[in-house]
Coordinates of C-alpha atoms and ligand atoms in Angstrom, one line a residue:
X1 CA 30.4 20.8 1.9
X2 CA 33.8 19.3 3.4
X3 CA 34.2 15.5 3.0
X4 CA 35.1 15.4 6.7
X5 CA 31.7 16.4 7.6
X6 CA 31.0 14.6 10.7
X7 CA 27.1 15.3 10.9
X8 CA 24.5 12.7 10.3
X9 CA 20.9 13.6 10.2
X10 CA 18.2 11.3 11.3
X11 CA 14.5 11.8 10.2
X12 CA 12.2 10.1 12.6
X13 CA 12.5 9.5 16.3
X14 CA 10.9 6.1 16.0
X15 CA 12.5 2.6 17.3
X16 CA 14.7 2.5 14.0
X17 CA 15.4 6.2 14.3
X18 CA 16.5 6.4 17.8
X19 CA 18.8 3.3 17.6
X20 CA 20.4 4.6 14.6
X21 CA 21.0 7.9 16.3
X22 CA 22.6 6.3 19.4
X23 CA 24.6 4.0 17.4
X24 CA 26.2 6.8 14.9
X25 CA 26.8 9.0 18.0
X26 CA 28.5 6.3 19.9
X27 CA 30.9 6.1 16.8
X28 CA 31.6 9.9 16.8
X29 CA 29.2 11.5 14.8
X30 CA 27.4 14.6 15.5
X31 CA 23.8 13.6 15.3
X32 CA 20.5 15.5 14.9
X33 CA 17.2 13.8 14.9
X34 CA 14.3 15.5 13.3
X35 CA 10.8 14.4 14.5
X36 CA 7.5 15.7 13.6
X37 CA 5.6 14.9 16.6
X38 CA 6.0 16.8 20.2
X39 CA 6.8 13.3 21.6
X40 CA 9.6 10.8 20.2
X41 CA 8.4 7.2 19.4
X42 CA 4.5 7.4 19.7
X43 CA 4.3 4.1 18.1
X44 CA 6.3 2.3 21.0
X45 CA 4.0 3.8 23.4
X46 CA 1.1 2.5 21.9
X47 CA 2.7 -0.9 21.1
X48 CA 1.5 -4.1 22.7
X49 CA -1.4 -2.1 23.9
X50 CA 1.0 0.3 25.9
X51 CA 2.8 -2.6 27.6
X52 CA 5.5 -2.8 24.6
X53 CA 6.2 -6.2 23.4
X54 CA 9.7 -5.0 22.5
X55 CA 11.3 -8.3 20.9
X56 CA 10.8 -11.9 21.0
X57 CA 12.8 -14.4 23.1
X58 CA 13.3 -16.9 20.2
X59 CA 16.7 -17.6 18.9
X60 CA 18.2 -15.8 15.6
X61 CA 17.0 -18.5 13.1
X62 CA 13.5 -18.5 14.5
X63 CA 13.2 -15.0 14.6
X64 CA 14.2 -14.6 10.9
X65 CA 11.8 -17.8 9.9
X66 CA 8.9 -15.2 10.8
X67 CA 9.6 -13.3 7.7
X68 CA 9.0 -13.8 4.1
X69 CA 11.8 -15.3 2.2
X70 CA 13.0 -12.2 0.5
X71 CA 12.8 -10.2 3.9
X72 CA 14.4 -13.0 6.0
X73 CA 17.3 -12.9 3.7
X74 CA 17.7 -9.2 3.8
X75 CA 17.3 -9.2 7.8
X76 CA 19.8 -11.8 8.3
X77 CA 22.8 -9.4 8.7
X78 CA 21.1 -7.1 10.7
X79 CA 19.6 -9.5 13.0
X80 CA 23.1 -11.1 13.5
X81 CA 24.5 -7.6 14.1
X82 CA 22.2 -6.3 16.7
X83 CA 20.2 -9.5 18.4
X84 CA 17.4 -9.5 20.7
X85 CA 19.8 -10.1 23.4
X86 CA 22.0 -7.0 22.8
X87 CA 18.6 -5.2 22.6
X88 CA 17.7 -6.5 26.1
X89 CA 21.1 -5.6 27.5
X90 CA 21.0 -2.2 26.3
X91 CA 17.8 -1.6 28.1
X92 CA 18.9 -3.4 31.2
X93 CA 21.9 -1.1 31.4
X94 CA 19.2 1.8 31.4
X95 CA 17.4 0.1 34.1
X96 CA 14.6 -1.7 32.1
X97 CA 13.9 -5.0 33.4
X98 CA 12.1 -7.5 31.0
X99 CA 10.6 -10.9 31.0
X100 CA 9.6 -13.2 28.1
X101 CA 6.2 -14.9 28.0
X102 CA 5.8 -18.7 27.2
X103 CA 5.0 -17.7 23.4
X104 CA 8.5 -16.0 23.5
X105 CA 6.9 -12.3 23.6
X106 CA 9.3 -10.0 25.8
X107 CA 7.8 -7.1 27.9
X108 CA 9.1 -4.8 30.2
X109 CA 8.3 -6.1 33.9
X110 CA 6.6 -2.7 34.4
X111 CA 4.3 -3.3 31.4
X112 CA 4.9 0.2 30.6
X113 CA 6.1 1.2 27.0
X114 CA 7.2 4.6 28.3
X115 CA 9.8 3.1 30.4
X116 CA 11.3 1.9 26.9
X117 CA 11.0 5.4 25.3
X118 CA 12.8 7.2 28.2
X119 CA 15.7 4.7 28.1
X120 CA 16.1 5.3 24.5
X121 CA 15.9 9.1 25.0
X122 CA 18.4 8.8 27.8
X123 CA 20.8 6.9 25.7
X124 CA 20.9 9.4 22.8
X125 CA 20.9 12.4 25.2
X126 CA 24.0 10.7 26.9
X127 CA 25.9 10.7 23.6
X128 CA 25.2 14.6 22.9
X129 CA 22.5 13.8 20.1
X130 CA 20.1 16.6 19.3
X131 CA 16.5 15.6 19.0
X132 CA 14.3 18.3 17.6
X133 CA 10.7 17.5 18.2
X134 CA 7.7 19.1 16.3
X135 CA 10.2 19.6 13.4
X136 CA 8.5 17.9 10.2
X137 CA 10.6 17.3 7.4
X138 CA 8.9 18.4 4.0
X139 CA 11.6 17.2 1.6
X140 CA 15.2 15.8 0.9
X141 CA 17.4 17.3 -1.8
X142 CA 20.6 15.7 -3.2
X143 CA 23.3 18.2 -3.7
X144 CA 25.9 17.9 -6.6
X145 CA 28.5 17.6 -4.0
X146 CA 27.0 14.3 -2.4
X147 CA 25.6 16.1 0.5
X148 CA 21.9 16.4 1.2
X149 CA 19.6 19.2 2.0
X150 CA 16.9 18.1 4.5
X151 CA 14.1 20.7 4.4
X152 CA 12.1 21.3 7.5
X153 CA 9.3 23.7 8.4
X154 CA 11.7 26.0 10.0
X155 CA 15.2 25.6 8.1
X156 CA 17.2 23.5 5.9
X157 CA 19.7 20.9 7.5
X158 CA 22.8 19.8 5.5
X159 CA 24.8 16.7 5.8
X160 CA 26.7 14.1 4.1
X161 CA 24.8 11.2 5.7
X162 CA 20.9 10.8 6.0
X163 CA 19.2 8.1 7.8
X164 CA 15.5 7.9 7.0
X165 CA 13.4 6.2 9.5
X166 CA 10.0 7.6 9.0
X167 CA 8.1 4.2 9.4
X168 CA 5.0 3.1 7.3
X169 CA 1.8 4.4 6.5
X170 CA -0.7 3.1 9.0
X171 CA -1.8 4.8 12.3
X172 CA -1.4 8.0 10.6
X173 CA -2.1 10.1 13.6
X174 CA 1.0 8.8 15.1
X175 CA 3.0 10.5 12.9
X176 CA 3.6 7.9 10.0
X177 CA 2.1 9.6 7.1
X178 CA 4.2 7.7 4.4
X179 CA 6.4 10.8 3.8
X180 CA 9.4 8.8 3.4
X181 CA 8.0 6.8 0.3
X182 CA 7.5 10.0 -1.6
X183 CA 11.1 11.7 -0.8
X184 CA 12.6 8.3 -1.7
X185 CA 10.9 7.9 -5.0
X186 CA 11.7 11.4 -6.1
X187 CA 15.5 10.4 -5.3
X188 CA 15.2 7.4 -7.6
X189 CA 14.0 4.5 -5.5
X190 CA 11.3 1.9 -6.2
X191 CA 8.4 1.7 -3.7
X192 CA 6.7 -1.6 -3.2
X193 CA 2.9 -0.7 -3.0
X194 CA 2.3 -0.2 0.5
X195 CA -0.6 -2.4 1.9
X196 CA -2.1 -3.2 5.4
X197 CA -0.7 -5.9 7.7
X198 CA -1.7 -7.0 10.9
X199 CA -5.2 -5.1 10.2
X200 CA -8.4 -5.9 11.4
X201 CA -10.9 -7.3 8.8
X202 CA -14.3 -6.0 7.9
X203 CA -17.2 -8.3 6.9
X204 CA -20.3 -8.4 4.9
X205 CA -22.6 -9.1 6.8
X206 CA -21.4 -7.2 10.0
X207 CA -21.7 -9.6 12.9
X208 CA -24.9 -9.4 14.5
X209 CA -25.0 -7.2 17.6
X210 CA -25.1 -10.2 20.2
X211 CA -21.6 -11.5 18.7
X212 CA -19.7 -8.5 19.3
X213 CA -16.8 -8.7 21.7
X214 CA -17.1 -12.7 21.4
X215 CA -13.6 -14.3 21.7
X216 CA -13.0 -17.7 19.8
X217 CA -10.0 -19.4 21.3
X218 CA -7.7 -21.9 19.9
X219 CA -9.4 -22.1 16.5
X220 CA -8.1 -21.4 13.1
X221 CA -9.1 -18.6 10.8
X222 CA -9.0 -19.1 7.1
X223 CA -9.1 -16.5 4.4
X224 CA -10.7 -18.5 1.4
X225 CA -10.2 -16.5 -1.9
X226 CA -12.8 -17.4 -4.7
X227 CA -12.2 -16.8 -8.4
X228 CA -15.6 -14.8 -9.2
X229 CA -15.4 -16.1 -12.8
X230 CA -14.8 -19.7 -12.5
X231 CA -15.8 -20.3 -9.0
X232 CA -12.5 -21.9 -8.0
X233 CA -11.7 -21.5 -4.2
X234 CA -8.5 -21.8 -2.6
X235 CA -7.1 -20.9 1.0
X236 CA -5.1 -17.8 0.7
X237 CA -4.0 -17.9 4.5
X238 CA -4.6 -19.5 7.6
X239 CA -3.7 -18.9 11.2
X240 CA -4.2 -20.9 14.2
X241 CA -4.9 -18.7 17.1
X242 CA -7.3 -16.5 19.1
X243 CA -9.7 -14.4 17.3
X244 CA -12.2 -11.6 18.3
X245 CA -15.7 -10.7 16.8
X246 CA -16.3 -7.1 16.6
X247 CA -18.9 -4.7 15.6
X248 CA -17.3 -4.3 12.2
X249 CA -16.0 -7.9 11.6
X250 CA -13.0 -9.6 12.9
X251 CA -9.9 -8.7 15.1
X252 CA -7.5 -10.4 17.2
X253 CA -4.3 -12.4 16.4
X254 CA -5.5 -14.7 14.0
X255 CA -7.5 -11.9 11.9
X256 CA -4.4 -9.8 11.9
X257 CA -2.3 -12.4 10.7
X258 CA -4.3 -13.6 7.8
X259 CA -5.0 -9.8 6.8
X260 CA -2.3 -9.0 4.4
X261 CA -2.8 -12.4 2.4
X262 CA -6.6 -11.7 2.3
X263 CA -5.8 -8.0 1.1
X264 CA -3.6 -9.2 -1.7
X265 CA -6.3 -12.0 -2.6
X266 CA -8.9 -9.1 -3.1
X267 CA -6.7 -6.9 -5.1
X268 CA -6.4 -9.7 -7.6
X269 CA -10.0 -9.5 -7.9
X270 CA -11.1 -12.6 -5.8
X271 CA -14.0 -12.5 -3.4
X272 CA -12.6 -13.5 0.0
X273 CA -14.5 -15.2 2.7
X274 CA -13.5 -15.6 6.4
X275 CA -14.0 -19.0 7.6
X276 CA -13.6 -20.5 11.2
X277 CA -12.2 -24.1 12.0
X278 CA -13.1 -24.4 15.4
X279 CA -11.2 -27.6 16.0
X280 CA -7.9 -27.5 13.7
X281 CA -6.4 -30.2 15.6
X282 CA -9.3 -32.7 14.1
X283 CA -10.1 -33.9 10.5
X284 CA -13.7 -33.6 9.7
X285 CA -14.0 -37.4 10.0
X286 CA -12.6 -37.0 13.7
X287 CA -15.0 -34.4 14.2
X288 CA -17.8 -36.4 13.1
X289 CA -16.7 -39.4 15.3
X290 CA -16.3 -37.0 18.1
X291 CA -20.1 -36.1 17.7
X292 CA -21.0 -39.7 17.4
X293 CA -19.5 -40.5 20.7
X294 CA -21.1 -37.3 22.4
X295 CA -24.6 -38.5 21.0
X296 CA -23.9 -42.1 22.5
X297 CA -23.1 -40.6 25.7
X298 CA -26.0 -38.1 26.1
X299 CA -28.8 -39.3 23.8
X300 CA -31.5 -37.3 25.4
X301 CA -29.5 -34.0 25.5
X302 CA -30.6 -31.1 23.3
X303 CA -28.1 -30.2 20.4
X304 CA -28.2 -26.7 21.2
X305 CA -26.7 -27.2 24.6
X306 CA -24.1 -29.4 23.1
X307 CA -23.3 -26.9 20.5
X308 CA -23.3 -24.1 23.2
X309 CA -20.7 -26.2 24.9
X310 CA -18.8 -26.7 21.8
X311 CA -18.3 -23.2 20.5
X312 CA -18.7 -19.8 22.0
X313 CA -22.3 -19.7 23.2
X314 CA -23.5 -16.7 21.2
X315 CA -22.6 -18.6 18.1
X316 CA -24.4 -21.8 18.8
X317 CA -27.6 -20.8 17.3
X318 CA -25.9 -19.6 14.0
X319 CA -23.8 -22.9 13.7
X320 CA -27.1 -25.0 13.7
X321 CA -28.6 -22.6 11.3
X322 CA -25.8 -22.8 9.0
X323 CA -25.9 -26.7 9.2
X324 CA -29.6 -26.6 8.6
X325 CA -30.8 -28.4 11.9
X326 CA -33.5 -27.2 14.1
X327 CA -32.5 -25.8 17.3
X328 CA -34.9 -28.3 19.2
X329 CA -33.2 -31.7 18.0
X330 CA -32.4 -33.9 20.6
X331 CA -28.9 -35.8 20.2
X332 CA -30.5 -39.2 19.4
X333 CA -32.9 -37.5 16.7
X334 CA -29.6 -36.5 14.6
X335 CA -29.5 -38.2 11.2
X336 CA -26.3 -39.4 9.9
X337 CA -26.3 -36.9 7.2
X338 CA -26.8 -33.9 9.7
X339 CA -24.0 -35.2 11.9
X340 CA -21.6 -35.1 8.7
X341 CA -23.0 -31.5 7.9
X342 CA -22.6 -30.2 11.5
X343 CA -18.8 -31.9 11.5
X344 CA -18.3 -30.1 8.3
X345 CA -19.8 -26.7 9.8
X346 CA -17.7 -26.8 12.8
X347 CA -14.5 -27.6 10.6
X348 CA -15.6 -24.6 8.0
X349 CA -17.9 -22.0 9.4
X350 CA -18.3 -19.1 7.0
X351 CA -18.5 -15.8 8.8
X352 CA -18.9 -13.3 5.8
X353 CA -17.1 -11.8 2.7
X354 CA -14.5 -9.4 3.5
X355 CA -15.2 -6.0 2.4
X356 CA -12.2 -3.9 3.6
X357 CA -9.0 -4.1 5.4
X358 CA -7.9 -0.5 6.3
X359 CA -4.4 0.2 5.7
X360 CA -4.5 2.9 8.5
X361 CA -5.6 0.2 11.3
X362 CA -2.5 -2.0 10.5
X363 CA 0.0 -2.7 13.1
X364 CA 2.4 -2.4 10.2
X365 CA 2.4 -1.5 6.6
X366 CA 3.8 -4.1 4.2
X367 CA 5.5 -2.7 1.1
X368 CA 7.7 0.1 1.1
X369 CA 11.4 0.9 -0.1
X370 CA 12.4 -2.0 -2.4
X371 CA 14.9 -4.4 -0.7
X372 CA 16.8 -4.9 -3.9
X373 CA 18.0 -1.1 -3.8
X374 CA 19.3 -1.2 -0.1
X375 CA 22.7 -3.0 1.0
X376 CA 21.3 -5.2 3.7
X377 CA 25.2 -5.1 5.2
X378 CA 24.9 -1.2 5.9
X379 CA 21.2 -0.4 5.0
X380 CA 22.8 2.2 2.6
X381 CA 21.2 3.2 -0.6
X382 CA 22.4 1.6 -3.6
X383 CA 21.0 4.4 -5.7
X384 CA 21.9 7.5 -3.5
X385 CA 25.3 7.3 -1.5
X386 CA 25.3 8.7 1.9
X387 CA 21.6 7.7 2.4
X388 CA 20.4 5.1 4.7
X389 CA 17.0 3.8 5.3
X390 CA 15.7 1.5 8.0
X391 CA 12.8 0.4 10.0
X392 CA 9.1 -0.1 8.7
X393 CA 9.8 2.1 5.8
X394 CA 11.7 -0.7 4.4
X395 CA 9.5 -3.6 2.4
X396 CA 9.5 -5.7 5.6
X397 CA 6.6 -6.6 7.7
X398 CA 6.7 -9.6 10.4
X399 CA 4.1 -11.1 12.4
X400 CA 2.9 -10.3 15.8
X401 CA 5.2 -11.3 18.4
X402 CA 7.9 -8.4 18.8
X403 CA 9.5 -9.2 15.5
X404 CA 8.5 -5.7 14.1
X405 CA 10.3 -3.6 16.6
X406 CA 13.2 -5.9 16.6
X407 CA 13.5 -5.3 13.1
X408 CA 13.2 -1.6 13.3
X409 CA 15.9 -1.7 16.0
X410 CA 18.4 -4.1 14.3
X411 CA 17.9 -2.4 10.8
X412 CA 18.3 1.0 12.8
X413 CA 21.7 -0.3 14.4
X414 CA 23.2 -1.0 11.1
X415 CA 22.3 2.1 9.5
X416 CA 23.7 4.2 12.6
X417 CA 26.8 1.9 12.3
X418 CA 27.4 2.5 8.6
X419 CA 26.8 6.4 8.7
X420 CA 28.8 6.4 11.9
X421 CA 31.8 4.4 10.3
X422 CA 31.8 6.4 7.1
X423 CA 32.5 9.5 9.3
X424 CA 35.2 7.9 11.3
X425 CA 36.7 6.7 8.1
X426 CA 36.4 10.3 6.5
X427 CA 38.2 11.8 9.7
Ligands
FAD1 C1 -1.3 -0.5 17.7 C2 0.4 -0.9 17.5 C3 0.8 -1.8 18.2 C4 2.1 -2.5 17.8 N1 2.6 -3.3 18.6 C5 3.9 -3.8 18.5 C6 4.2 -4.7 19.3 O1 4.0 -5.0 20.5 N2 5.6 -5.2 19.2 C7 6.3 -5.0 17.9 O2 7.4 -5.6 17.6 N3 5.5 -4.2 16.9 C8 4.5 -3.4 17.3 N4 4.0 -2.7 16.5 C9 4.8 -2.2 15.2 C10 5.9 -1.3 15.6 O3 5.5 -0.2 16.4 C11 6.5 -0.8 14.4 O4 6.9 -1.8 13.3 C12 7.9 0.0 14.6 O5 7.6 0.9 15.6 C13 8.4 0.8 13.7 O6 9.4 1.5 14.0 P1 10.1 2.5 13.0 O7 11.1 3.3 13.8 O8 10.4 2.0 11.7 O9 8.9 3.7 12.7 P2 8.0 4.4 13.8 O10 8.0 3.9 15.1 O11 6.7 4.7 13.2 O12 8.7 5.8 13.9 C14 8.6 6.7 12.4 C15 8.8 8.1 13.0 O13 9.1 9.0 12.1 C16 8.4 10.2 12.1 N5 8.1 10.8 10.8 C17 7.3 10.6 9.9 N6 7.4 11.4 9.0 C18 8.3 12.4 9.5 C19 8.5 13.7 8.9 N7 7.8 14.0 7.6 N8 9.2 14.5 9.6 C20 9.6 13.9 10.9 N9 9.4 12.8 11.3 C21 8.5 12.0 10.9 C22 7.1 9.8 12.7 O14 6.5 10.6 13.7 C23 7.9 8.6 13.8 O15 8.1 9.2 15.0 C24 2.6 -2.1 16.8 C25 2.2 -1.0 15.7 C26 1.1 -0.6 16.2 C27 0.5 0.6 15.2

């Protein structure tokens, strides 16, 4: 194959793949995108509940700080090369108006993820990119002349530059079945064990039917990991934010955010208990003091009524059972030790033991292609020249808030720049 071959093959038409294709084609490459689904970017379509939290409005440094240290270091270059401002500008040029919420999350004004996908498709099509849908890639082979054969269900696509953007291994129905891990491993890359992140948490006992659908607002969720031999317990993760009690356990932002650390603790053989702190801004002493004031203010009120006004109503009886205080108790009947126990339960209310955190239900997959083998300034493989890796396939996973899509767009942009620039230079 000629050294001047100007083709780039992109595998995966998600956020990373489409941005890479757009950028490489803008630099003069002839780009083909191979996508297994009949539609592009299904994960963008389901992101943010279909409203698509595209990115976050915070500044560059704050964005990076959301990632673990090694990931932050790795992403620094690409987040600088392709910022949230550039992303929103590109979308605006395609007619997608956006707005930022108070918490920094950015959405299209239309709240329609399809608008974002249509804009990305217009961008690549205008540049002459060929997007082949319903074209699953089966394997990638490295040829002795430095080019690659990409084997699809129908043919072999040969090129000197291949960008792999096949995403993670969760929500497999959307097409992300972890294929990229397998190909890259057989091409000599190390894959950090894929694990769930931003996933719901299954509990034993499962929450009673009466609690299902109950939101817990402004609390903190703690994953407490206990050594089953020594009994020593430590907080594996804590997240302050809203929580939702479901028929299998926990969901909502706080559950999603602690799920990865809880999973890692379980892998280490720890027993992990999920615990709610209903008043993270108060210490146990302040909580007790607050109860004392309430008792003084309304001595004849029932404790159950006060508890119902203090925590989600459906959890009130459970709180009193956990504290070992009869429901019929009046505030002026509470002993000092009961007051102390109740304060402790409001600060550390155990909900159950974690039985599972399903990989498939994670909004992202933690783990993936080892960052040490990818050049962060090009997204090029250090193992296989001409091969580029971007998006969620990398060992990168950020929190909820638009950070994961921005990471996919930014790393895709850099991969596209490098593949496209190498071609301009060969010409
Ligand atoms: C329910 C849900 C909600 C989310 N909400 C948000 C949000 O609001 N904000 C945010 O920032 N992030 C969100 N995320 C995460 C975000 O969607 C992903 O991190 C991001 O889409 C990853 O982009 P990607 O391009 O790397 O991978 P993907 O978007 O997953 O794209 C990979 C593409 O590769 C294709 N592919 C895979 N294997 C093959 C193969 N063998 N041959 C051909 N094609 C293949 C897939 O079909 C897919 O189209 C959400 C995720 C989920 C599941």
